[in-house]
Amino acid sequence: MADITRRLGLRHLRGAPTAHIWHHRAGRLLHDGPGLSFWFRSLTAALSEVPVDDRELAMTFHARTSDFQDVAVQATVTYRIDDPGVAAARLDFSIDPDTGVWRGAPLEQLGTLLTETAQQHALDVLARTPLAAALVDGVTSVRERISAGLEAEPRLPATGIEVVAVRVVALRPEPEVERALRTPAREQIQQEADRATYGRRALAVERERAIAENELASKIELARREEQLVDQRGTNARREAEEHAAADAVRAQAEAARTVRLAEAEAARAVRLSRAEAEGAREVGEARAQAQAAWLRVHAEVDVATLHALTGTRIAENLPRIESVTVSPDVLTGLLAKLGAREQA
């Protein structure tokens, strides 16, 4: 759309490089070309703008296959106006000199022409194709048929239109039919998934079995090694017990020998002690006998009075200590009488 501005009763138009502008005044062509910029008077100017860039036209329509199944076709047609003069002569591309907006709807007319032409050729090819084939190869065949039909359509060159490309985006049946068609494929996919699941489960079971067998073999090997360890420990214990017994026997023999030596030494010492004691006792006895004999000889030579004195001394030595003695007259008289009698005798 052209950009039009106002300045002091005049209008200034600035066009885009992709838009072809015509400016007529009083039947004379003043400006002709794309990307123009000029001043004009709105009351005397006749302006037309034809886009010359590539445009995309999306279309969706329904068709019926040879087996009476409805399908929806989604296509896109790329076109451009290669002869703006012809297009401006066949369609109304005039614009308002005050706003720059098209007075009519020329692009909608071109869209209707292209859509109806493409739809006609698509319906023609799908009407002779069953649904299964249309879903498999229908996109290619419909695109080729639409392209060939648009190129052969005489109204398009007469309107100045050139078709650049045709694309068929999708060709889809009704939702119920699509679900019905998807069911076998989904079931097959589900079966494949189930088989894969079962395969994984079987593989997992096999791996678990292998793991269990390995664990059992490990346990068996461990038990066997434990048995060997127990046997070895028993052998070691027996060997240790034998060594301890041998050591105890050696110690017992050494202790017995030492005890025997000690006993022999003690017996010899006892014998020597007994001999010494006997010899000492003999010598003591002899000395005592000699002393007794000497004592007897001494006492035999001493008079009776002396013996009595010695006897009294010995008796006094063996008597307990007397702190004080009380002598009564009767006792003193008797003692004096005895002493007098002895002296007289």
PDB file of N, CA, C and O in Angstrom, residues 18-20 22 32 34 50-55 78-91 93 107 110 113-114 150-151 153-164:
ATOM      1  N   THR A  18       8.392  -2.803  -4.585  1.00  0.00           N
ATOM      2  CA  THR A  18       7.657  -3.974  -5.067  1.00  0.00           C
ATOM      3  C   THR A  18       6.250  -3.608  -5.523  1.00  0.00           C
ATOM      4  O   THR A  18       5.402  -4.497  -5.666  1.00  0.00           O
ATOM      5  N   ALA A  19       5.988  -2.343  -5.740  1.00  0.00           N
ATOM      6  CA  ALA A  19       4.658  -1.903  -6.183  1.00  0.00           C
ATOM      7  C   ALA A  19       4.825  -1.005  -7.420  1.00  0.00           C
ATOM      8  O   ALA A  19       5.601  -0.036  -7.413  1.00  0.00           O
ATOM      9  N   HIS A  20       4.072  -1.315  -8.460  1.00  0.00           N
ATOM     10  CA  HIS A  20       4.094  -0.530  -9.709  1.00  0.00           C
ATOM     11  C   HIS A  20       2.980   0.527  -9.629  1.00  0.00           C
ATOM     12  O   HIS A  20       1.829   0.183  -9.368  1.00  0.00           O
ATOM     13  N   TRP A  22       0.885   3.855 -11.260  1.00  0.00           N
ATOM     14  CA  TRP A  22       0.470   4.661 -12.411  1.00  0.00           C
ATOM     15  C   TRP A  22      -0.204   5.936 -11.895  1.00  0.00           C
ATOM     16  O   TRP A  22      -1.093   5.867 -11.038  1.00  0.00           O
ATOM     17  N   ASP A  32       4.861   6.385 -14.172  1.00  0.00           N
ATOM     18  CA  ASP A  32       4.655   4.965 -14.446  1.00  0.00           C
ATOM     19  C   ASP A  32       5.930   4.213 -14.024  1.00  0.00           C
ATOM     20  O   ASP A  32       7.000   4.450 -14.595  1.00  0.00           O
ATOM     21  N   PRO A  34       7.813   1.242 -10.682  1.00  0.00           N
ATOM     22  CA  PRO A  34       7.843   0.826  -9.272  1.00  0.00           C
ATOM     23  C   PRO A  34       8.700   1.765  -8.441  1.00  0.00           C
ATOM     24  O   PRO A  34       9.641   2.396  -8.924  1.00  0.00           O
ATOM     25  N   VAL A  50      -0.064  -1.712  -8.399  1.00  0.00           N
ATOM     26  CA  VAL A  50      -0.087  -3.149  -8.657  1.00  0.00           C
ATOM     27  C   VAL A  50       1.136  -3.768  -7.996  1.00  0.00           C
ATOM     28  O   VAL A  50       2.271  -3.412  -8.342  1.00  0.00           O
ATOM     29  N   PRO A  51       0.968  -4.704  -7.027  1.00  0.00           N
ATOM     30  CA  PRO A  51       2.133  -5.352  -6.408  1.00  0.00           C
ATOM     31  C   PRO A  51       2.790  -6.320  -7.393  1.00  0.00           C
ATOM     32  O   PRO A  51       2.102  -7.066  -8.107  1.00  0.00           O
ATOM     33  N   VAL A  52       4.099  -6.269  -7.457  1.00  0.00           N
ATOM     34  CA  VAL A  52       4.831  -7.138  -8.372  1.00  0.00           C
ATOM     35  C   VAL A  52       5.715  -8.144  -7.617  1.00  0.00           C
ATOM     36  O   VAL A  52       6.545  -8.816  -8.229  1.00  0.00           O
ATOM     37  N   ASP A  53       5.568  -8.257  -6.293  1.00  0.00           N
ATOM     38  CA  ASP A  53       6.350  -9.220  -5.525  1.00  0.00           C
ATOM     39  C   ASP A  53       5.664 -10.574  -5.529  1.00  0.00           C
ATOM     40  O   ASP A  53       4.499 -10.710  -5.937  1.00  0.00           O
ATOM     41  N   ASP A  54       6.413 -11.621  -5.101  1.00  0.00           N
ATOM     42  CA  ASP A  54       5.841 -12.960  -4.991  1.00  0.00           C
ATOM     43  C   ASP A  54       4.905 -13.020  -3.799  1.00  0.00           C
ATOM     44  O   ASP A  54       5.240 -12.556  -2.708  1.00  0.00           O
ATOM     45  N   ARG A  55       3.765 -13.657  -3.994  1.00  0.00           N
ATOM     46  CA  ARG A  55       2.756 -13.759  -2.943  1.00  0.00           C
ATOM     47  C   ARG A  55       2.348 -15.215  -2.759  1.00  0.00           C
ATOM     48  O   ARG A  55       2.306 -15.988  -3.716  1.00  0.00           O
ATOM     49  N   THR A  78       2.262 -20.154  -5.015  1.00  0.00           N
ATOM     50  CA  THR A  78       3.082 -18.941  -5.052  1.00  0.00           C
ATOM     51  C   THR A  78       2.954 -18.326  -6.454  1.00  0.00           C
ATOM     52  O   THR A  78       3.228 -19.009  -7.454  1.00  0.00           O
ATOM     53  N   TYR A  79       2.590 -17.053  -6.495  1.00  0.00           N
ATOM     54  CA  TYR A  79       2.381 -16.388  -7.790  1.00  0.00           C
ATOM     55  C   TYR A  79       2.893 -14.962  -7.698  1.00  0.00           C
ATOM     56  O   TYR A  79       3.188 -14.447  -6.625  1.00  0.00           O
ATOM     57  N   ARG A  80       2.972 -14.312  -8.878  1.00  0.00           N
ATOM     58  CA  ARG A  80       3.302 -12.894  -8.967  1.00  0.00           C
ATOM     59  C   ARG A  80       2.677 -12.320 -10.234  1.00  0.00           C
ATOM     60  O   ARG A  80       2.365 -13.058 -11.184  1.00  0.00           O
ATOM     61  N   ILE A  81       2.550 -11.002 -10.229  1.00  0.00           N
ATOM     62  CA  ILE A  81       1.991 -10.298 -11.400  1.00  0.00           C
ATOM     63  C   ILE A  81       3.182  -9.871 -12.246  1.00  0.00           C
ATOM     64  O   ILE A  81       3.909  -8.932 -11.915  1.00  0.00           O
ATOM     65  N   ASP A  82       3.398 -10.637 -13.352  1.00  0.00           N
ATOM     66  CA  ASP A  82       4.551 -10.339 -14.189  1.00  0.00           C
ATOM     67  C   ASP A  82       4.268  -9.239 -15.220  1.00  0.00           C
ATOM     68  O   ASP A  82       5.195  -8.657 -15.800  1.00  0.00           O
ATOM     69  N   ASP A  83       2.988  -8.910 -15.471  1.00  0.00           N
ATOM     70  CA  ASP A  83       2.634  -7.830 -16.408  1.00  0.00           C
ATOM     71  C   ASP A  83       1.659  -6.894 -15.690  1.00  0.00           C
ATOM     72  O   ASP A  83       0.430  -7.074 -15.746  1.00  0.00           O
ATOM     73  N   PRO A  84       2.191  -5.894 -14.944  1.00  0.00           N
ATOM     74  CA  PRO A  84       1.293  -5.013 -14.182  1.00  0.00           C
ATOM     75  C   PRO A  84       0.295  -4.247 -15.063  1.00  0.00           C
ATOM     76  O   PRO A  84      -0.837  -3.996 -14.622  1.00  0.00           O
ATOM     77  N   GLY A  85       0.712  -3.895 -16.286  1.00  0.00           N
ATOM     78  CA  GLY A  85      -0.214  -3.167 -17.154  1.00  0.00           C
ATOM     79  C   GLY A  85      -1.438  -3.977 -17.503  1.00  0.00           C
ATOM     80  O   GLY A  85      -2.578  -3.493 -17.448  1.00  0.00           O
ATOM     81  N   VAL A  86      -1.246  -5.245 -17.829  1.00  0.00           N
ATOM     82  CA  VAL A  86      -2.373  -6.126 -18.146  1.00  0.00           C
ATOM     83  C   VAL A  86      -3.242  -6.336 -16.918  1.00  0.00           C
ATOM     84  O   VAL A  86      -4.487  -6.311 -16.991  1.00  0.00           O
ATOM     85  N   ALA A  87      -2.602  -6.566 -15.777  1.00  0.00           N
ATOM     86  CA  ALA A  87      -3.372  -6.786 -14.548  1.00  0.00           C
ATOM     87  C   ALA A  87      -4.173  -5.548 -14.192  1.00  0.00           C
ATOM     88  O   ALA A  87      -5.346  -5.644 -13.785  1.00  0.00           O
ATOM     89  N   ALA A  88      -3.570  -4.351 -14.345  1.00  0.00           N
ATOM     90  CA  ALA A  88      -4.294  -3.129 -14.026  1.00  0.00           C
ATOM     91  C   ALA A  88      -5.432  -2.885 -15.001  1.00  0.00           C
ATOM     92  O   ALA A  88      -6.449  -2.256 -14.649  1.00  0.00           O
ATOM     93  N   ALA A  89      -5.282  -3.380 -16.236  1.00  0.00           N
ATOM     94  CA  ALA A  89      -6.350  -3.219 -17.216  1.00  0.00           C
ATOM     95  C   ALA A  89      -7.486  -4.193 -17.001  1.00  0.00           C
ATOM     96  O   ALA A  89      -8.654  -3.898 -17.312  1.00  0.00           O
ATOM     97  N   ARG A  90      -7.177  -5.381 -16.436  1.00  0.00           N
ATOM     98  CA  ARG A  90      -8.215  -6.406 -16.246  1.00  0.00           C
ATOM     99  C   ARG A  90      -8.879  -6.314 -14.879  1.00  0.00           C
ATOM    100  O   ARG A  90     -10.048  -6.689 -14.728  1.00  0.00           O
ATOM    101  N   LEU A  91      -8.119  -5.821 -13.868  1.00  0.00           N
ATOM    102  CA  LEU A  91      -8.658  -5.741 -12.517  1.00  0.00           C
ATOM    103  C   LEU A  91      -8.528  -4.317 -12.007  1.00  0.00           C
ATOM    104  O   LEU A  91      -7.708  -3.526 -12.509  1.00  0.00           O
ATOM    105  N   PHE A  93      -7.102  -1.936  -9.688  1.00  0.00           N
ATOM    106  CA  PHE A  93      -6.034  -1.709  -8.724  1.00  0.00           C
ATOM    107  C   PHE A  93      -5.938  -0.232  -8.341  1.00  0.00           C
ATOM    108  O   PHE A  93      -4.904   0.202  -7.837  1.00  0.00           O
ATOM    109  N   LEU A 107      -6.716  -8.340  -5.100  1.00  0.00           N
ATOM    110  CA  LEU A 107      -5.997  -9.544  -4.692  1.00  0.00           C
ATOM    111  C   LEU A 107      -6.949 -10.665  -4.310  1.00  0.00           C
ATOM    112  O   LEU A 107      -6.642 -11.850  -4.521  1.00  0.00           O
ATOM    113  N   LEU A 110      -7.912 -12.252  -7.537  1.00  0.00           N
ATOM    114  CA  LEU A 110      -6.871 -13.161  -8.007  1.00  0.00           C
ATOM    115  C   LEU A 110      -6.835 -14.448  -7.182  1.00  0.00           C
ATOM    116  O   LEU A 110      -6.658 -15.544  -7.727  1.00  0.00           O
ATOM    117  N   LEU A 113      -9.650 -16.683  -8.300  1.00  0.00           N
ATOM    118  CA  LEU A 113      -9.344 -17.303  -9.589  1.00  0.00           C
ATOM    119  C   LEU A 113      -8.362 -18.465  -9.420  1.00  0.00           C
ATOM    120  O   LEU A 113      -8.587 -19.569  -9.959  1.00  0.00           O
ATOM    121  N   LEU A 114      -7.284 -18.247  -8.693  1.00  0.00           N
ATOM    122  CA  LEU A 114      -6.300 -19.303  -8.513  1.00  0.00           C
ATOM    123  C   LEU A 114      -6.863 -20.470  -7.714  1.00  0.00           C
ATOM    124  O   LEU A 114      -6.616 -21.646  -8.028  1.00  0.00           O
ATOM    125  N   LEU A 150      -2.642 -25.071 -13.834  1.00  0.00           N
ATOM    126  CA  LEU A 150      -2.459 -23.625 -13.739  1.00  0.00           C
ATOM    127  C   LEU A 150      -1.608 -23.085 -14.891  1.00  0.00           C
ATOM    128  O   LEU A 150      -1.839 -21.972 -15.395  1.00  0.00           O
ATOM    129  N   GLU A 151      -0.611 -23.861 -15.314  1.00  0.00           N
ATOM    130  CA  GLU A 151       0.198 -23.418 -16.449  1.00  0.00           C
ATOM    131  C   GLU A 151      -0.612 -23.408 -17.750  1.00  0.00           C
ATOM    132  O   GLU A 151      -0.369 -22.559 -18.632  1.00  0.00           O
ATOM    133  N   GLU A 153      -3.871 -22.881 -17.910  1.00  0.00           N
ATOM    134  CA  GLU A 153      -5.061 -22.044 -17.770  1.00  0.00           C
ATOM    135  C   GLU A 153      -4.856 -20.734 -18.548  1.00  0.00           C
ATOM    136  O   GLU A 153      -3.949 -19.951 -18.234  1.00  0.00           O
ATOM    137  N   PRO A 154      -5.658 -20.438 -19.527  1.00  0.00           N
ATOM    138  CA  PRO A 154      -5.448 -19.234 -20.346  1.00  0.00           C
ATOM    139  C   PRO A 154      -5.808 -17.934 -19.614  1.00  0.00           C
ATOM    140  O   PRO A 154      -5.335 -16.871 -19.977  1.00  0.00           O
ATOM    141  N   ARG A 155      -6.636 -17.995 -18.620  1.00  0.00           N
ATOM    142  CA  ARG A 155      -7.054 -16.765 -17.947  1.00  0.00           C
ATOM    143  C   ARG A 155      -5.920 -16.138 -17.142  1.00  0.00           C
ATOM    144  O   ARG A 155      -5.910 -14.920 -16.929  1.00  0.00           O
ATOM    145  N   LEU A 156      -4.988 -16.966 -16.698  1.00  0.00           N
ATOM    146  CA  LEU A 156      -3.922 -16.420 -15.880  1.00  0.00           C
ATOM    147  C   LEU A 156      -2.978 -15.516 -16.686  1.00  0.00           C
ATOM    148  O   LEU A 156      -2.709 -14.382 -16.264  1.00  0.00           O
ATOM    149  N   PRO A 157      -2.435 -15.978 -17.831  1.00  0.00           N
ATOM    150  CA  PRO A 157      -1.612 -15.040 -18.610  1.00  0.00           C
ATOM    151  C   PRO A 157      -2.406 -13.828 -19.093  1.00  0.00           C
ATOM    152  O   PRO A 157      -1.855 -12.719 -19.198  1.00  0.00           O
ATOM    153  N   ALA A 158      -3.704 -14.037 -19.370  1.00  0.00           N
ATOM    154  CA  ALA A 158      -4.523 -12.910 -19.822  1.00  0.00           C
ATOM    155  C   ALA A 158      -4.742 -11.882 -18.730  1.00  0.00           C
ATOM    156  O   ALA A 158      -5.061 -10.713 -19.015  1.00  0.00           O
ATOM    157  N   THR A 159      -4.551 -12.296 -17.467  1.00  0.00           N
ATOM    158  CA  THR A 159      -4.674 -11.379 -16.340  1.00  0.00           C
ATOM    159  C   THR A 159      -3.312 -10.859 -15.890  1.00  0.00           C
ATOM    160  O   THR A 159      -3.231 -10.061 -14.954  1.00  0.00           O
ATOM    161  N   GLY A 160      -2.246 -11.328 -16.521  1.00  0.00           N
ATOM    162  CA  GLY A 160      -0.906 -10.902 -16.157  1.00  0.00           C
ATOM    163  C   GLY A 160      -0.325 -11.637 -14.966  1.00  0.00           C
ATOM    164  O   GLY A 160       0.581 -11.130 -14.311  1.00  0.00           O
ATOM    165  N   ILE A 161      -0.810 -12.839 -14.680  1.00  0.00           N
ATOM    166  CA  ILE A 161      -0.378 -13.612 -13.509  1.00  0.00           C
ATOM    167  C   ILE A 161       0.544 -14.727 -13.964  1.00  0.00           C
ATOM    168  O   ILE A 161       0.282 -15.417 -14.957  1.00  0.00           O
ATOM    169  N   GLU A 162       1.606 -14.925 -13.207  1.00  0.00           N
ATOM    170  CA  GLU A 162       2.540 -16.032 -13.433  1.00  0.00           C
ATOM    171  C   GLU A 162       2.607 -16.873 -12.162  1.00  0.00           C
ATOM    172  O   GLU A 162       2.848 -16.359 -11.064  1.00  0.00           O
ATOM    173  N   VAL A 163       2.385 -18.181 -12.316  1.00  0.00           N
ATOM    174  CA  VAL A 163       2.461 -19.103 -11.186  1.00  0.00           C
ATOM    175  C   VAL A 163       3.915 -19.513 -11.007  1.00  0.00           C
ATOM    176  O   VAL A 163       4.542 -20.046 -11.928  1.00  0.00           O
ATOM    177  N   VAL A 164       4.442 -19.277  -9.810  1.00  0.00           N
ATOM    178  CA  VAL A 164       5.843 -19.587  -9.521  1.00  0.00           C
ATOM    179  C   VAL A 164       6.006 -21.012  -9.010  1.00  0.00           C
ATOM    180  O   VAL A 164       6.885 -21.749  -9.460  1.00  0.00           O
TER     181      VAL A 164
END
